[in-house]
Amino acid sequence: MACLDRSVKDTKPSLLFGPGGTSGWTPVGISSFHGMKPTAAIRELIQNSLDAAVDAGEDIARMRFHVVSRCRTDDIPGIRAYRKAFNSATSKDTLDSLPPTDHSRAITEEIRTCLKRKTCEILYVLDNGIGLGKDRMEGLLSDGISMKGTDATGSYGNGHIVAFPASDLRYVLYGGLADGKRIASGHAILASRRSDKKNKPTLGKDGYFVKALHEGRLLKDRYTFPENDDVPGIIHEQLDWIERNWGHGSVVMIPGFNQFRENSASFSLTKSVFRASACNFFEAIYRGKLIISVEESGIENCLDKTTLLRILEEYKEEKRSTDSFLSGSRAYEAYLALRGGQPVEVETDIGIVEVIVRHPVDSARTRLDLCRNGMWVTGDIPRLRPHQFGKVKPFHAILPLRRNKDFNRLVRKSENPLHNECHTNQLHGREKKQLINVFDAIREHLRKAVPGLEAEAFRPNDIFVLPQGGSFAGGVRPSKFGAATSVQRTKSSDTAGGGTGGGAGGGTGTGTGSGSSRKKSGEFKRSGTRIPARALIIPTGPRSCAIEIVPEIKAKMGELRFALDENLDVTSDGVSQESYVSIDEDSLLVNQEKVSETALIKDGDGQIKGVMLGAVDSGEKYSIKMDYSVPSDLSIKDDQKLVLVVELMSRQSQKKSENN
């Protein structure tokens, strides 16, 4: 039985909307990316260009970002139809039928403001890939359908949606040049609305810049695209540049470019693109497979293998990433591992896989990073967590996935939509078992290949302390580190409890002497049953640190807190007084997530002294990042180095304690 072809046509290319169900201004596909930082959009654009260059048989993927700051708004292809659709979607009758959320109002106001301007910014992204023929354009516009091959960097789905929040119009256009032929299209995401024609169904939220939209055809020949002379002049100009310089390729056009919603006063397209590129595609750039140029304010800069190190060095002090991807310091370390490491071949059930291993490393911790087709994916690899290498010296390994197509394919299918996580549970059956076996084979190989720790250098105990400048274990301090922290108290311990400290790590500090009358039942307690654990503290600033702790037994409720190790002789292995640091709530992250108010352990003055981890499991790693301050009754200079002692205690829940 033939499928009914309900076509919407125009004699010239226009923005056409087909029938659709009810949908407001915040459909799930785009709202999940609305608050993304520039890196998400830039990563998506680059990975698509890398794939296209491979398909074109190019040894080097080339990209060009540039902004036209004063384009006439009326010159945007399909803008007349866009205005009509927007006005209809924001009419009183239509708005009354949609969920009136603040987010919806903000989006409509952004669009209305952009449409009122005579000119707007347009971001163009050009590449030397295979171009966009009819089939590729179909795949690009069709939700949930991918035209990528098995070796593609991206994964299945509608990843192109990531770029839409960069447009105040939520409108993206495309142009392609292949074999001398030109093609164009576009996609706008507005809201469902009533048709302006009687007895016609509700119009959907998606508009497509095409000559005809065939709604009855779901997977093939759904669109009639503008080609050659029908391609708008504003896109023709960019395809002319591609033809002169590369011969083939594609262009992504983002009208109403909002600078990725960054602070417009300090925004730099060059810095945003170069940081995201260097931190996420350092492998492709280092191997000479990717070159990116950015033209901004008439000045063009280039990022390639000769300038990569300089860009990474600009961000090597960036300890915390402002987005969901790699921080500058971690990217710099990964680059050093890639450049200075040795290739190791690992035999697996699906063939040989390559691992780049660098040891020794400057850092006191083991790291592993997975890169696929030149793009960094994750530093949290299943079955390859740093705590699983506790008996070998710290190393940094890069898994580039270059030589084994099956490994590449399995990892790609295990990724999340943003390609920054890898989960074996995404796979099933034989494929899941294959990927787990590969990771296990790599783990066992590295355990044998990397030199082990000497017995005297690693003696597990309930406390494993790492001060600034080095590491030691078992609570016994090598003499080269000297005394932990020599301090004087400014007030007696029995009156401690008031005042505000000036710790450089941020936040406020409060004394915690045992005589404080402000202490309440159910709040911070110094005693408790210790949970045997291995812990690692990495100072990240004068009063900030990153901690990894691995319990050696299970416990129903684990409480984590940090004591200031003060006034100790170099041979001591105890704490003279339990002066606990105060934790800054805004900086506190446990396993990269904010901590709920109910999990915070506070003293009588409301200072955060610890964190409830909940049920802890043997061998499970917990990662903590925090800024802290010292008790106000201690005389400590801002630049004075401190030693913290990690304490993991078994404790009943706060709620239960308060009820007792």
XYZ file of C-alpha atoms in Angstrom:
660
model
C 0.000 0.000 0.000
C 1.481 3.331 -1.041
C 2.161 5.912 1.656
C 0.089 9.079 1.426
C 2.327 11.940 0.227
C 1.226 15.129 1.988
C 3.587 17.626 0.391
C 4.255 21.270 1.179
C 5.789 23.025 -1.817
C 7.025 26.421 -2.938
C 8.283 27.565 -6.341
C 11.378 29.024 -4.644
C 13.307 27.805 -1.593
C 11.585 28.811 1.621
C 11.236 27.786 5.249
C 8.473 25.176 5.208
C 6.667 23.679 8.192
C 4.795 20.403 8.000
C 2.035 19.037 10.229
C 2.995 18.245 13.801
C 1.766 17.631 17.315
C 1.798 19.970 20.291
C 5.230 21.221 21.282
C 6.285 24.346 23.164
C 9.426 26.420 22.909
C 11.508 24.001 24.938
C 11.464 20.600 23.198
C 13.704 18.058 24.889
C 16.070 17.793 21.918
C 17.211 21.406 22.240
C 16.505 22.317 25.866
C 19.048 19.759 27.062
C 21.754 21.745 25.250
C 20.466 25.238 26.055
C 22.937 25.954 28.853
C 25.949 24.360 27.210
C 29.274 26.171 27.087
C 30.982 26.809 23.703
C 32.922 23.540 23.863
C 29.863 21.357 23.188
C 28.938 23.139 19.948
C 32.546 23.490 18.785
C 33.252 19.798 19.450
C 30.217 18.773 17.416
C 31.187 20.990 14.485
C 34.800 19.762 14.493
C 33.987 16.065 14.784
C 31.572 16.310 11.844
C 34.281 17.976 9.769
C 36.824 15.309 10.724
C 34.421 12.606 9.549
C 33.718 14.445 6.307
C 37.445 14.850 5.586
C 38.014 11.115 6.060
C 35.106 10.366 3.706
C 36.645 12.735 1.154
C 39.986 10.910 1.327
C 41.754 13.963 2.752
C 44.846 13.382 4.891
C 44.224 16.626 6.753
C 40.881 18.014 7.925
C 40.814 21.790 7.486
C 38.297 24.122 9.131
C 37.680 27.841 9.040
C 35.597 29.786 11.580
C 34.697 33.381 10.880
C 32.036 35.891 11.873
C 30.293 38.482 9.701
C 29.189 41.067 12.236
C 26.845 43.224 10.157
C 24.749 41.016 7.923
C 21.316 42.411 6.998
C 18.734 40.406 8.901
C 16.470 40.479 5.839
C 19.200 38.679 3.841
C 18.942 35.532 5.960
C 17.495 32.791 3.713
C 13.851 32.052 4.497
C 13.529 34.983 6.921
C 10.118 36.113 5.615
C 8.612 32.691 6.234
C 10.422 32.595 9.566
C 8.836 35.888 10.702
C 5.401 34.661 9.685
C 5.829 31.395 11.588
C 7.162 33.183 14.664
C 4.292 35.683 14.713
C 1.790 32.857 14.439
C 3.501 30.842 17.200
C 3.459 33.859 19.528
C -0.127 34.935 18.887
C -2.348 35.063 21.964
C -4.427 32.054 20.936
C -1.343 29.941 20.336
C 0.500 30.998 23.488
C -2.551 30.269 25.602
C -2.443 26.664 24.405
C 1.240 26.187 25.306
C 2.835 25.732 28.747
C 3.729 29.295 29.851
C 7.228 28.742 31.302
C 9.799 31.400 32.025
C 12.176 29.594 29.674
C 9.655 29.878 26.857
C 9.232 33.588 27.422
C 12.999 34.115 27.437
C 13.396 32.255 24.157
C 10.634 34.175 22.406
C 12.091 37.468 23.648
C 15.544 36.541 22.308
C 14.047 35.781 18.895
C 11.881 38.923 18.871
C 14.872 41.126 19.763
C 17.012 39.572 17.028
C 14.272 39.992 14.401
C 13.886 43.675 15.272
C 17.525 44.421 14.500
C 18.404 45.521 10.978
C 21.686 43.604 11.175
C 22.910 40.564 13.053
C 26.051 38.486 13.470
C 26.492 35.305 11.467
C 28.991 32.587 12.320
C 30.277 30.571 9.360
C 32.091 27.255 9.808
C 33.715 25.876 6.645
C 35.472 22.548 6.076
C 37.195 20.605 3.299
C 35.098 17.467 3.734
C 33.228 15.448 1.181
C 30.420 18.001 1.017
C 26.695 17.517 1.412
C 24.854 15.572 -1.254
C 21.153 14.737 -1.073
C 21.644 11.648 1.090
C 23.875 13.414 3.608
C 21.553 16.391 3.774
C 18.617 14.017 4.416
C 20.520 12.416 7.277
C 21.490 15.786 8.709
C 17.896 17.040 8.904
C 16.183 13.815 9.952
C 16.012 13.301 13.729
C 17.569 10.080 14.924
C 19.147 9.163 11.588
C 22.881 9.253 10.980
C 24.749 9.071 7.688
C 28.055 8.421 9.474
C 30.095 5.345 8.662
C 31.420 2.798 11.158
C 34.659 4.761 11.681
C 32.946 8.099 12.262
C 33.867 10.257 15.224
C 30.264 11.107 16.067
C 27.519 8.700 17.035
C 23.955 8.082 15.976
C 21.261 10.643 16.683
C 20.652 14.329 16.180
C 23.941 15.758 17.447
C 23.636 18.733 15.101
C 21.088 20.145 17.582
C 24.013 21.076 19.877
C 24.751 24.115 17.691
C 21.219 25.561 17.802
C 21.533 27.429 21.134
C 24.378 29.446 19.533
C 21.719 31.109 17.350
C 19.278 33.543 18.958
C 16.920 32.521 16.144
C 17.495 28.810 16.783
C 18.053 28.524 13.037
C 20.995 26.815 11.303
C 21.628 26.618 7.539
C 23.898 24.360 5.524
C 25.611 24.386 2.154
C 27.621 21.730 0.361
C 29.936 21.513 -2.649
C 30.794 18.127 -4.184
C 31.758 17.212 -7.745
C 31.078 20.800 -8.791
C 27.449 20.625 -7.621
C 25.997 22.852 -4.917
C 23.191 22.186 -2.462
C 21.687 23.993 0.524
C 19.184 23.495 3.337
C 18.295 24.823 6.767
C 16.524 23.865 9.978
C 14.664 26.171 12.385
C 13.130 25.091 15.691
C 10.209 27.232 16.866
C 6.940 25.974 18.390
C 3.851 24.210 17.143
C 1.028 26.509 16.075
C -2.319 26.558 14.329
C -2.325 26.656 10.558
C -3.459 29.903 8.901
C -5.551 27.823 6.483
C -8.938 26.352 7.348
C -9.283 22.620 7.890
C -5.497 22.211 8.021
C -3.688 20.349 10.823
C -1.518 22.017 13.453
C 1.905 22.952 12.105
C 4.948 21.392 13.761
C 7.836 23.096 15.530
C 10.425 22.219 12.836
C 10.845 24.331 9.740
C 13.115 23.301 6.861
C 14.682 25.567 4.241
C 13.818 23.523 1.135
C 11.782 23.757 -2.067
C 9.360 21.021 -1.029
C 8.640 19.019 2.092
C 7.125 15.579 1.542
C 5.647 14.560 4.900
C 4.543 11.098 3.797
C 8.104 10.000 3.047
C 9.806 9.200 6.338
C 13.321 8.037 5.501
C 14.026 8.821 1.851
C 13.343 11.691 -0.555
C 11.548 13.655 2.145
C 12.904 16.994 0.913
C 13.452 18.742 -2.398
C 16.598 20.771 -1.755
C 17.734 24.021 -3.390
C 20.543 23.160 -5.789
C 22.991 25.153 -7.906
C 21.209 28.369 -9.018
C 18.558 27.969 -6.298
C 21.203 28.119 -3.544
C 20.923 31.521 -1.786
C 23.652 34.027 -2.622
C 24.779 34.345 1.012
C 25.632 30.623 1.004
C 27.017 30.750 -2.560
C 29.680 33.202 -1.362
C 31.011 30.724 1.199
C 30.932 27.855 -1.298
C 32.900 30.059 -3.737
C 35.631 30.396 -1.078
C 35.644 26.624 -0.524
C 35.911 25.956 -4.262
C 38.848 28.354 -4.662
C 40.785 26.989 -1.691
C 39.803 23.349 -1.234
C 37.707 22.272 -4.214
C 35.005 20.620 -2.097
C 33.486 20.898 1.361
C 30.579 22.279 3.345
C 29.511 25.340 5.302
C 27.439 25.680 8.464
C 25.754 29.074 8.817
C 24.505 30.213 12.244
C 22.472 33.452 11.941
C 21.803 35.535 15.036
C 25.090 34.255 16.476
C 25.075 34.993 20.217
C 28.735 34.258 20.982
C 27.768 30.956 22.590
C 25.965 32.964 25.301
C 29.275 34.058 26.779
C 30.027 37.499 28.217
C 29.959 39.673 25.091
C 32.341 42.264 26.558
C 35.209 39.777 26.835
C 34.215 37.177 24.241
C 36.852 36.076 21.754
C 35.884 33.624 19.028
C 39.552 32.766 18.512
C 40.119 31.890 22.171
C 36.876 29.922 22.443
C 37.574 27.861 19.339
C 41.263 27.319 20.085
C 40.685 26.290 23.709
C 37.917 23.831 22.811
C 39.931 22.461 19.881
C 43.250 22.101 21.713
C 41.695 20.531 24.826
C 39.493 18.067 22.943
C 41.310 17.328 19.673
C 44.945 17.505 20.796
C 45.608 14.051 19.347
C 44.275 14.883 15.857
C 46.127 18.226 15.843
C 49.375 16.732 17.216
C 49.375 14.071 14.490
C 48.833 16.714 11.813
C 45.325 15.464 10.972
C 43.480 18.680 11.847
C 44.179 22.356 11.113
C 41.808 25.091 12.281
C 41.856 28.767 11.345
C 39.773 31.535 12.887
C 39.197 34.928 11.278
C 38.065 37.582 13.727
C 38.058 41.362 13.240
C 40.031 40.942 10.029
C 42.814 38.941 11.719
C 43.314 35.256 10.967
C 45.034 32.850 13.385
C 45.848 29.191 12.885
C 45.904 26.216 15.242
C 48.008 23.314 13.998
C 50.707 20.996 15.318
C 53.235 23.851 15.404
C 51.065 26.097 17.602
C 49.281 23.420 19.676
C 51.732 23.447 22.588
C 51.580 27.234 22.906
C 47.772 27.147 23.111
C 47.759 24.343 25.666
C 50.330 26.167 27.788
C 47.953 29.138 27.980
C 45.446 26.952 29.823
C 47.695 24.561 31.767
C 46.884 26.314 35.057
C 43.144 25.806 34.531
C 42.416 23.192 37.188
C 38.661 23.111 36.810
C 36.789 22.879 33.573
C 33.902 25.314 33.147
C 32.106 22.818 30.913
C 31.546 19.067 30.818
C 34.851 18.286 29.151
C 38.604 18.306 29.766
C 40.182 21.128 31.797
C 43.227 22.973 30.492
C 45.619 21.343 32.971
C 44.335 17.848 32.215
C 44.551 18.447 28.464
C 48.128 19.704 28.841
C 49.102 16.585 30.803
C 47.415 14.336 28.227
C 49.314 16.087 25.441
C 52.620 15.525 27.264
C 51.737 11.855 27.663
C 50.904 11.569 23.976
C 54.105 13.333 22.920
C 56.478 11.712 25.412
C 54.903 8.292 25.921
C 55.908 4.982 24.411
C 53.520 2.943 22.231
C 52.570 -0.428 23.695
C 50.772 -3.196 21.800
C 48.162 -5.159 23.717
C 46.754 -8.441 22.452
C 42.976 -8.728 22.870
C 40.176 -10.988 21.668
C 39.461 -8.553 18.810
C 43.086 -8.021 17.793
C 45.977 -5.739 18.687
C 45.152 -2.406 20.326
C 47.641 0.398 20.917
C 48.220 2.238 24.182
C 50.606 5.177 24.645
C 52.196 5.012 28.111
C 54.257 7.716 29.806
C 56.104 7.021 33.054
C 57.397 8.388 35.266
C 55.067 11.393 35.376
C 55.284 14.707 37.218
C 51.895 14.133 38.812
C 51.651 11.803 41.794
C 48.570 10.112 40.375
C 47.808 7.702 37.558
C 45.673 8.947 34.667
C 44.156 7.250 31.643
C 42.491 9.076 28.738
C 40.538 7.649 25.838
C 40.725 9.379 22.438
C 38.812 8.189 19.408
C 39.657 9.351 15.898
C 41.659 12.230 17.345
C 38.922 13.409 19.755
C 39.221 13.120 23.548
C 36.259 11.195 24.926
C 36.803 10.489 28.613
C 39.277 10.129 31.457
C 36.923 7.822 33.356
C 37.256 4.562 31.439
C 35.337 1.484 32.594
C 37.586 -1.199 34.125
C 40.548 1.213 33.848
C 40.136 3.515 36.856
C 43.328 4.874 38.480
C 42.686 3.110 41.814
C 42.996 -0.231 39.992
C 46.712 0.445 39.520
C 47.609 1.012 43.180
C 50.587 -1.386 43.088
C 52.450 0.286 40.211
C 54.136 3.653 39.958
C 51.998 6.541 38.662
C 51.730 6.699 34.870
C 49.664 8.412 32.183
C 48.180 6.298 29.401
C 46.432 7.388 26.212
C 44.136 4.991 24.363
C 44.022 6.464 20.822
C 41.891 3.712 19.183
C 43.747 4.236 15.909
C 44.661 0.748 14.801
C 41.645 -1.391 15.628
C 38.355 -0.629 13.879
C 36.362 -3.041 16.042
C 37.592 -1.353 19.224
C 36.714 2.022 17.690
C 33.223 0.846 16.796
C 32.512 -0.640 20.230
C 33.642 2.461 22.085
C 31.629 4.735 19.791
C 28.476 2.743 20.523
C 29.152 2.934 24.263
C 29.320 6.749 24.357
C 26.699 9.199 25.576
C 25.264 11.832 23.163
C 27.959 14.409 24.037
C 30.764 11.869 23.484
C 32.351 12.600 26.876
C 31.395 9.401 28.708
C 31.816 5.693 27.981
C 29.494 3.066 29.495
C 29.715 -0.648 28.758
C 26.037 -0.947 29.750
C 25.194 0.899 26.528
C 26.096 -2.352 24.754
C 24.470 -5.736 25.007
C 25.345 -9.371 24.615
C 28.470 -10.227 22.667
C 29.485 -6.613 22.021
C 29.351 -5.727 25.725
C 31.472 -8.738 26.618
C 33.972 -7.865 23.871
C 34.458 -4.299 25.110
C 34.831 -5.403 28.744
C 37.404 -8.016 27.710
C 39.423 -5.405 25.802
C 39.500 -3.044 28.775
C 40.446 -5.923 31.087
C 43.264 -6.985 28.764
C 44.645 -3.441 28.724
C 44.456 -3.243 32.524
C 46.340 -6.483 33.067
C 48.967 -5.550 30.483
C 49.618 -2.176 32.130
C 49.876 -3.752 35.571
C 52.744 -5.868 34.259
C 54.356 -3.272 31.976
C 54.578 -0.375 34.448
C 57.222 -0.683 37.231
C 55.811 -1.584 40.619
C 56.091 0.397 43.827
C 58.757 -0.681 46.303
C 57.370 -2.223 49.480
C 58.738 0.598 51.661
C 57.251 3.260 49.400
C 53.709 1.997 49.692
C 52.358 0.728 52.989
C 48.550 0.898 52.978
C 47.036 2.198 56.180
C 43.820 3.850 57.176
C 45.320 7.235 56.216
C 47.361 7.930 53.089
C 48.510 11.552 53.056
C 49.959 13.494 50.156
C 51.415 16.909 51.068
C 52.515 19.588 48.647
C 55.761 18.539 47.031
C 55.496 14.757 47.221
C 53.779 11.721 48.666
C 54.116 9.245 51.465
C 51.972 6.499 52.923
C 51.112 4.774 56.164
C 51.114 7.936 58.236
C 54.928 7.866 58.657
C 56.519 11.009 57.320
C 59.953 10.864 55.544
C 62.238 13.484 57.048
C 62.707 15.338 53.748
C 59.231 16.805 54.169
C 60.014 18.314 57.558
C 57.350 19.089 60.104
C 53.793 19.088 58.892
C 52.570 22.536 59.925
C 54.018 24.694 62.675
C 51.327 26.984 64.060
C 50.426 29.024 67.114
C 46.928 29.375 68.512
C 45.551 32.871 68.909
C 43.036 31.813 71.527
C 42.694 28.859 73.841
C 40.997 25.753 72.540
C 38.270 25.861 75.167
C 36.974 29.165 73.825
C 37.496 28.481 70.152
C 34.444 28.618 67.986
C 33.865 32.196 66.943
C 35.407 34.422 64.314
C 36.117 34.234 60.635
C 39.296 32.858 59.124
C 41.161 34.102 56.102
C 42.054 30.846 54.418
C 43.322 31.349 50.870
C 41.171 28.529 49.595
C 38.020 30.560 50.063
C 35.173 30.330 52.531
C 35.294 31.055 56.253
C 36.941 29.105 59.033
C 35.739 28.541 62.580
C 37.606 27.118 65.527
C 36.430 23.681 66.659
C 37.708 23.330 70.213
C 36.034 20.702 72.335
C 34.781 23.297 74.798
C 32.579 25.163 72.354
C 29.151 25.640 73.861
C 27.611 26.124 70.425
C 27.997 22.516 69.444
C 24.639 20.783 69.127
C 23.599 17.166 69.203
C 23.486 15.604 65.766
C 26.051 18.015 64.337
C 29.795 17.581 63.893
C 31.379 14.862 66.055
C 35.085 14.177 66.278
C 34.874 10.555 67.356
C 33.753 7.594 65.351
C 34.812 4.252 63.915
C 37.427 4.530 61.204
C 36.815 2.893 57.848
C 40.087 1.462 56.458
C 40.761 3.320 53.222
C 43.450 4.553 50.856
C 43.347 8.258 50.123
C 45.251 10.660 47.919
C 45.311 14.455 48.230
C 46.542 16.603 45.351
C 46.932 20.328 46.203
C 45.408 22.434 43.425
C 45.925 25.833 45.055
C 46.993 27.487 48.336
C 43.784 26.327 50.026
C 42.196 23.963 47.534
C 42.724 20.318 46.698
C 41.462 17.258 44.853
C 41.032 14.022 46.784
C 40.561 10.425 45.780
C 39.595 7.948 48.484
C 38.997 4.204 48.158
C 37.383 2.368 51.119
C 38.714 -1.107 51.827
C 35.493 -2.340 53.464
C 31.780 -1.736 53.061
C 29.957 0.617 55.407
C 26.321 1.712 55.620
C 27.203 5.363 56.166
C 30.568 6.949 55.489
C 31.528 10.409 56.740
C 34.504 12.187 55.234
C 36.351 15.035 56.959
C 39.813 16.578 56.911
C 42.029 17.363 59.897
C 44.872 19.878 59.863
C 48.072 18.015 60.738
C 49.829 20.524 62.988
C 52.899 20.891 65.244
C 54.254 17.393 64.655
C 57.745 16.027 64.889
C 58.967 14.487 61.630
C 58.716 10.982 63.102
C 55.225 11.383 64.525
C 52.279 9.608 62.989
C 49.471 11.114 65.017
C 47.593 14.400 65.089
C 48.324 16.645 68.050
C 44.938 18.360 68.027
C 41.876 17.677 65.933
C 41.615 20.993 64.109
C 39.296 20.297 61.230
C 39.306 22.617 58.223
C 36.117 24.287 57.027
C 34.931 23.390 53.531
C 33.615 25.969 51.075
C 30.178 24.762 49.959
C 30.223 26.443 46.519
C 33.449 24.688 45.524
C 32.608 21.254 46.926
C 32.122 18.474 44.364
C 31.782 14.752 45.057
C 32.198 12.606 41.967
C 31.872 15.828 39.913
C 28.457 16.666 41.394
C 27.250 19.257 43.883
C 26.463 17.986 47.385
C 22.962 18.244 48.818
C 22.390 20.290 51.962
C 21.400 17.193 53.935
C 24.780 15.553 53.264
C 26.808 18.420 54.736
C 28.206 17.987 58.271
C 28.294 21.297 60.128
C 29.514 22.508 63.504
C 27.614 24.741 65.910
C 28.510 27.851 63.900
C 27.235 26.408 60.636
C 30.713 25.780 59.204
C 30.961 22.712 56.939
C 33.355 20.214 58.534
C 32.563 17.056 56.630
C 30.475 15.264 54.030
C 28.174 12.274 54.319
C 29.009 9.931 51.433
C 26.183 7.527 52.192
C 26.772 3.789 51.792
C 30.364 3.123 50.713
C 31.602 0.007 48.975
C 34.959 -1.695 49.120
C 37.206 -0.707 46.200
C 34.881 2.046 44.936
C 36.638 5.343 44.218
C 35.230 8.647 45.452
C 36.566 11.882 43.939
C 36.287 15.112 45.888
C 37.239 18.655 44.919
C 37.071 21.522 47.398
C 38.370 24.830 48.683
C 38.897 25.044 52.425
C 39.910 27.429 55.213
C 41.678 26.838 58.519
C 40.338 27.514 62.038
C 40.490 31.165 62.981
C 42.367 30.464 66.226
C 45.441 29.309 64.313
C 48.122 31.740 63.233
C 48.798 30.636 59.664
C 50.055 32.724 56.791
C 48.131 32.660 53.528
C 51.090 31.147 51.665
C 52.017 28.645 54.383
C 51.976 25.060 53.172
C 49.630 22.728 55.026
C 49.259 18.986 55.414
C 45.765 17.546 55.666
C 44.819 14.149 57.045
C 41.910 12.348 55.412
C 39.493 10.688 57.810
C 36.775 8.319 56.648
C 34.476 7.401 59.514
C 31.541 5.055 59.929
C 28.580 7.111 61.099
C 24.822 6.779 61.306
C 22.863 9.160 59.105
C 22.307 12.740 60.231
C 18.558 12.299 60.252
C 18.739 9.252 62.493
C 21.249 10.950 64.766
C 19.044 14.015 65.178
C 16.103 11.846 66.165
C 18.054 10.096 68.936
